Short mmCIF file of C-alpha atoms in Angstrom, two decimals:
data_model
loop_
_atom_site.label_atom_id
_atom_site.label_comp_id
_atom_site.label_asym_id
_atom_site.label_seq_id
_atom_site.Cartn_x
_atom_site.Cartn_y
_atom_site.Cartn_z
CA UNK A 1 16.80 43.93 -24.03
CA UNK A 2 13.63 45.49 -25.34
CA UNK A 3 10.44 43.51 -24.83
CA UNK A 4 9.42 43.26 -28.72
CA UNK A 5 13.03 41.61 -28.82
CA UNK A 6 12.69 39.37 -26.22
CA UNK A 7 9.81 37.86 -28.01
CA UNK A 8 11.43 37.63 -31.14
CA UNK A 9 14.01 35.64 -29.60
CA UNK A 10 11.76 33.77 -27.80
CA UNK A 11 9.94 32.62 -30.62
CA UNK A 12 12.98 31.52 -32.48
CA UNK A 13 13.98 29.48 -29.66
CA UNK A 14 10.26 27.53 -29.99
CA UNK A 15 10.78 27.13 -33.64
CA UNK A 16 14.63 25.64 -33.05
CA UNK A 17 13.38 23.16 -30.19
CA UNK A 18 9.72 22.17 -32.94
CA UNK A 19 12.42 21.99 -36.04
CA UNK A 20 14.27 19.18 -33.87
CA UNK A 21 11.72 17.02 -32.05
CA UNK A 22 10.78 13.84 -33.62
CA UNK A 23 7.44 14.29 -34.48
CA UNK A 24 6.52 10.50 -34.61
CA UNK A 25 7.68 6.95 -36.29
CA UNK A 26 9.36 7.26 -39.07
CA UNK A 27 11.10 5.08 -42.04
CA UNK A 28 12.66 5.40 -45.46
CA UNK A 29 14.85 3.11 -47.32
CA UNK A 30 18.60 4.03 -47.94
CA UNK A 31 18.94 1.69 -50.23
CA UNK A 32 16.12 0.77 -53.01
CA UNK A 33 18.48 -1.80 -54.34
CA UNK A 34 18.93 -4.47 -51.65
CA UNK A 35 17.92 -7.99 -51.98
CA UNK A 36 14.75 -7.25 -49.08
CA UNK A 37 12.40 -5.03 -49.81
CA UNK A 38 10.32 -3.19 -47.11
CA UNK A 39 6.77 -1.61 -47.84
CA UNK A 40 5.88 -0.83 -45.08
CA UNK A 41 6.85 -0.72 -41.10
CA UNK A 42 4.10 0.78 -38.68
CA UNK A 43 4.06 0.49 -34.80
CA UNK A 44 2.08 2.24 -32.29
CA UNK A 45 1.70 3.34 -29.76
CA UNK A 46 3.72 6.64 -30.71
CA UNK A 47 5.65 7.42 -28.98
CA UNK A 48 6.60 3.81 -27.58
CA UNK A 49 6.32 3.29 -24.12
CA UNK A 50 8.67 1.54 -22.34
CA UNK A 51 7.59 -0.81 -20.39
CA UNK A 52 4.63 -1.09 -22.52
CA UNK A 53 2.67 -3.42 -25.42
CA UNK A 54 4.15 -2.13 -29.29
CA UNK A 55 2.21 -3.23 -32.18
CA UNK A 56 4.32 -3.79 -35.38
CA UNK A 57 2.98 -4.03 -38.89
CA UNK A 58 5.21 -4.87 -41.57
CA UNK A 59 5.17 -5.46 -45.02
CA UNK A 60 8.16 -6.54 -47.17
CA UNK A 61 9.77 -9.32 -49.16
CA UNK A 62 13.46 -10.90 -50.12
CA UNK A 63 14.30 -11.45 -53.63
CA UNK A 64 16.46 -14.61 -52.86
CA UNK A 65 18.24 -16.83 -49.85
CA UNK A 66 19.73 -15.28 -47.16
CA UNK A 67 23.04 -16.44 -45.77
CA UNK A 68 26.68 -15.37 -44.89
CA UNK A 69 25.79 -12.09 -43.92
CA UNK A 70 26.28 -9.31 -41.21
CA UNK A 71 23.74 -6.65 -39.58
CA UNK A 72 25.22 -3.36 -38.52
CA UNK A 73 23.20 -0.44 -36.30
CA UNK A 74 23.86 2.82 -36.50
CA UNK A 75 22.36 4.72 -33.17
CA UNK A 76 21.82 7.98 -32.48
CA UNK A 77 20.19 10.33 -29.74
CA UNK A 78 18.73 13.19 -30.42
CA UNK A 79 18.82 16.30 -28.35
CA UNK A 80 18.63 19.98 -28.89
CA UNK A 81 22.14 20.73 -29.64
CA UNK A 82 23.20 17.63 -31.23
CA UNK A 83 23.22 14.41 -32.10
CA UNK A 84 24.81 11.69 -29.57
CA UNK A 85 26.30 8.52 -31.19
CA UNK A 86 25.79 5.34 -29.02
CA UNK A 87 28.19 2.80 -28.72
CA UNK A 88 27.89 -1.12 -28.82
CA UNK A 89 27.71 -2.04 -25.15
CA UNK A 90 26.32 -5.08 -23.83
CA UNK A 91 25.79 -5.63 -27.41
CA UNK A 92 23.28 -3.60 -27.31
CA UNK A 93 23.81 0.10 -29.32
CA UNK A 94 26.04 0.64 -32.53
CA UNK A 95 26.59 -2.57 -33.08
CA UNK A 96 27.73 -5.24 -36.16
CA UNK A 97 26.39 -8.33 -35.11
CA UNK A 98 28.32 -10.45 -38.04
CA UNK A 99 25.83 -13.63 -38.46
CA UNK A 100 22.71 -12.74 -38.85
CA UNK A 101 21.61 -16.74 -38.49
CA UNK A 102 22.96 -17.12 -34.95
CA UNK A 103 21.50 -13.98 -34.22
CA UNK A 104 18.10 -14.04 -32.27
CA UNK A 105 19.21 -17.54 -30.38
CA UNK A 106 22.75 -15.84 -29.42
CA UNK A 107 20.81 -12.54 -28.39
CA UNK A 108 18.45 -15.60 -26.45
CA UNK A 109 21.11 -17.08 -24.44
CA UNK A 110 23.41 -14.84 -23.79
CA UNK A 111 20.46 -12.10 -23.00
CA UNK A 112 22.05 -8.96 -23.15
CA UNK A 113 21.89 -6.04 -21.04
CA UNK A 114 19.14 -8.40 -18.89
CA UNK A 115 16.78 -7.59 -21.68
CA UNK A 116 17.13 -9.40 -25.09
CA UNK A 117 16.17 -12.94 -23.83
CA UNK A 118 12.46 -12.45 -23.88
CA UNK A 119 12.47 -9.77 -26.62
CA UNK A 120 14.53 -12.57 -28.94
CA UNK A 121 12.12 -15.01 -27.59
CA UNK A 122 8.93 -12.68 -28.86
CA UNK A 123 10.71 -12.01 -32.06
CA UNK A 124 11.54 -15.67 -32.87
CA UNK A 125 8.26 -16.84 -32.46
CA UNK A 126 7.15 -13.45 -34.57
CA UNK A 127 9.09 -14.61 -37.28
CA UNK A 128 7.75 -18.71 -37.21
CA UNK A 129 4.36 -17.10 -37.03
CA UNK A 130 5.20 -15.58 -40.16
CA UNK A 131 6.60 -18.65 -41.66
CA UNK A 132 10.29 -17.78 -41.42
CA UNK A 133 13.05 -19.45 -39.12
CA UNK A 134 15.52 -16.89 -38.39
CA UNK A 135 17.91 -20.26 -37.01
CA UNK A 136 17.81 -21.53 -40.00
CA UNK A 137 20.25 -20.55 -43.66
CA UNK A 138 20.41 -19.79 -46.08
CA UNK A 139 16.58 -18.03 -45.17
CA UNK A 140 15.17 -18.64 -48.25
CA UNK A 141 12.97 -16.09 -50.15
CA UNK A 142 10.17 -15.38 -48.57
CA UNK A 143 7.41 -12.03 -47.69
CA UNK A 144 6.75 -10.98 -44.79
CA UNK A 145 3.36 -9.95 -43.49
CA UNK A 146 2.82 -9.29 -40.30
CA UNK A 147 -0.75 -7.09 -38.76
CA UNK A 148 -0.40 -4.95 -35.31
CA UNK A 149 2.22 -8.26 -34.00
CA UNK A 150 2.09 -7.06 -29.91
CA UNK A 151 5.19 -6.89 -28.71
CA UNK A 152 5.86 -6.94 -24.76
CA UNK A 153 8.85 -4.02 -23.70
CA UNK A 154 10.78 -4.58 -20.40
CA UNK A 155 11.83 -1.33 -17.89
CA UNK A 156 15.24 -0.55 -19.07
CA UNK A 157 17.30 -1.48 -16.16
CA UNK A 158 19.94 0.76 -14.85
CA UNK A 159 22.95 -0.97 -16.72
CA UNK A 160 20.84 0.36 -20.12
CA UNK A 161 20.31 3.96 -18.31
CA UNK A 162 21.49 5.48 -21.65
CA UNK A 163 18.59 4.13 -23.51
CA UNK A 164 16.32 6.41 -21.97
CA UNK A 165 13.12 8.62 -22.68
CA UNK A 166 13.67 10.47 -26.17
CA UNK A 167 14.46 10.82 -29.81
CA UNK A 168 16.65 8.27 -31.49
CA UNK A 169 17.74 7.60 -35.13
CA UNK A 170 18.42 4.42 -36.42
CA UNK A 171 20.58 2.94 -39.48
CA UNK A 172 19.89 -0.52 -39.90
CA UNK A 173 22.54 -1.90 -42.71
CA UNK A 174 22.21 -5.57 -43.93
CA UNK A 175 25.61 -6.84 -46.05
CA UNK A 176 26.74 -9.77 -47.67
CA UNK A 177 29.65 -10.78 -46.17
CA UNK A 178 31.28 -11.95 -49.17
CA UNK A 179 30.95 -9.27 -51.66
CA UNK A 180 30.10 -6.80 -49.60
CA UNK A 181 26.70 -5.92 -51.28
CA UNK A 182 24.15 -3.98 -49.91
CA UNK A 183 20.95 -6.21 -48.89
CA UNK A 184 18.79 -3.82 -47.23
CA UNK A 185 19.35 -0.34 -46.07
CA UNK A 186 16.69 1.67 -43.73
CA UNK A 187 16.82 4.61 -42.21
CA UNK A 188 14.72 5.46 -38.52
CA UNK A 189 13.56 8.12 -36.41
CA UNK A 190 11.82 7.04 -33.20
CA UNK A 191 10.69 8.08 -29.72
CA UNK A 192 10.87 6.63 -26.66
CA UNK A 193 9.12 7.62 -23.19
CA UNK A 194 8.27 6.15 -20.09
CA UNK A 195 5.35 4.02 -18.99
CA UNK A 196 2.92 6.57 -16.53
CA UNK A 197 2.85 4.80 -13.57
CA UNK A 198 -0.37 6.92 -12.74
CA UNK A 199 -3.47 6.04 -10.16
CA UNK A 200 -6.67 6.80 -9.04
CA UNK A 201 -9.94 6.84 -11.18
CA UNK A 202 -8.78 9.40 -13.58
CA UNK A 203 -6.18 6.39 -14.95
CA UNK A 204 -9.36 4.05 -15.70
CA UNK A 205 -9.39 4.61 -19.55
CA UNK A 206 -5.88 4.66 -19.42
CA UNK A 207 -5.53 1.12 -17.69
CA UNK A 208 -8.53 -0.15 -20.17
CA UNK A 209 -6.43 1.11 -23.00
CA UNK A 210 -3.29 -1.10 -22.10
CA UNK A 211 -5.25 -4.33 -21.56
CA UNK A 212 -6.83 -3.55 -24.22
CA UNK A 213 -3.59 -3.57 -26.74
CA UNK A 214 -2.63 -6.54 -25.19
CA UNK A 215 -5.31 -8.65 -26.29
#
């Protein structure tokens, strides 16, 4: 193979592996007639870091009560070739959880793949901050503001070893059980890495960085 060829393919290679690589958060709605409406969903850092702090904004509102109905999650990894579904293990994955009120304490005390207890936990008390009891229906109309929320992420442990460093997309699907209506729909890219687990002096402004978010 000539050397002017080798380049071109070369370059096309680069532009294939750019074309596919998350290139941060994203979010869009599926569905701009559901009875919750999102405005806006933000979290940094970007990519997240697992284990790590995550700051969530979001913005949104419901348009009536919640009750009698089902969340299902779509997931996806992304690689270079393809896309990977993920099945519902542990839980945990593609899932349909089918009550979305016994949700976050079921998620609490049967703590899933070792993880969900204290992210449930963080998310329940999320939610009360916000004025909204996810343990409670029908979850009456409400908005939702929440400012850079910190978050605490666990190491995934080797049971999750699937959910690791990477691209992943995300369908989030909200139904009413009963007829079957559409009550949100959003669509997610995200990227996932590892915590550094870096030392020495050249880490300082890393290390002031993390306690920093956590305050």
């Amino acid at each position: 193979m000539m050397a002017s060829t080798r380049v071109h393919v070369l370059v096309v290679i680069c532009s294939l592996l750019a074309s596919v690589h998350t290139s941060g958060f994203t979010w869009s709605p599926c569905d701009s007639n559901g009875a919750v409406t999102v405005e806006t969903i933000a979290v940094t850092p970007d990519p997240i870091e697992l284990p790590g702090v995550m700051k969530l904004t979001v913005r949104g509102n419901t348009t009536h009560p919640l009750d009698n109905a089902k969340l299902s999650i779509t997931l996806h990894r992304d690689t270079f070739l393809l896309s990977i579904p993920i099945p519902c293990l542990l839980n945990l994955g593609s899932c349909t959880y089918d009550d979305i009120c016994t949700l976050v304490d079921q998620a609490i005390s049967e703590n899933w793949g070792t993880i969900t207890a204290g992210l449930a936990t963080q998310v329940k008390t999320m939610l009360l901050s916000a004025g909204i009891n996810p343990s409670v229906c029908p979850i009456p109309s409400s908005q939702l503001v929440l400012t850079e929320y910190a978050i605490t992420l666990p190491s995934v442990p080797s049971v999750l070893s699937w959910l690791a460093s990477g691209d992943y997309t995300v369908k989030a699907e909200l139904k009413d059980k009963t007829t079957n209506l559409d009550l949100m729909c959003l669509d997610l890219k995200l990227t996932l890495t590892k915590a550094s687990t870096c030392t020495g002096w050249l880490c300082g402004r890393r290390k002031r960085d993390i306690l920093k978010n956590r305050s």
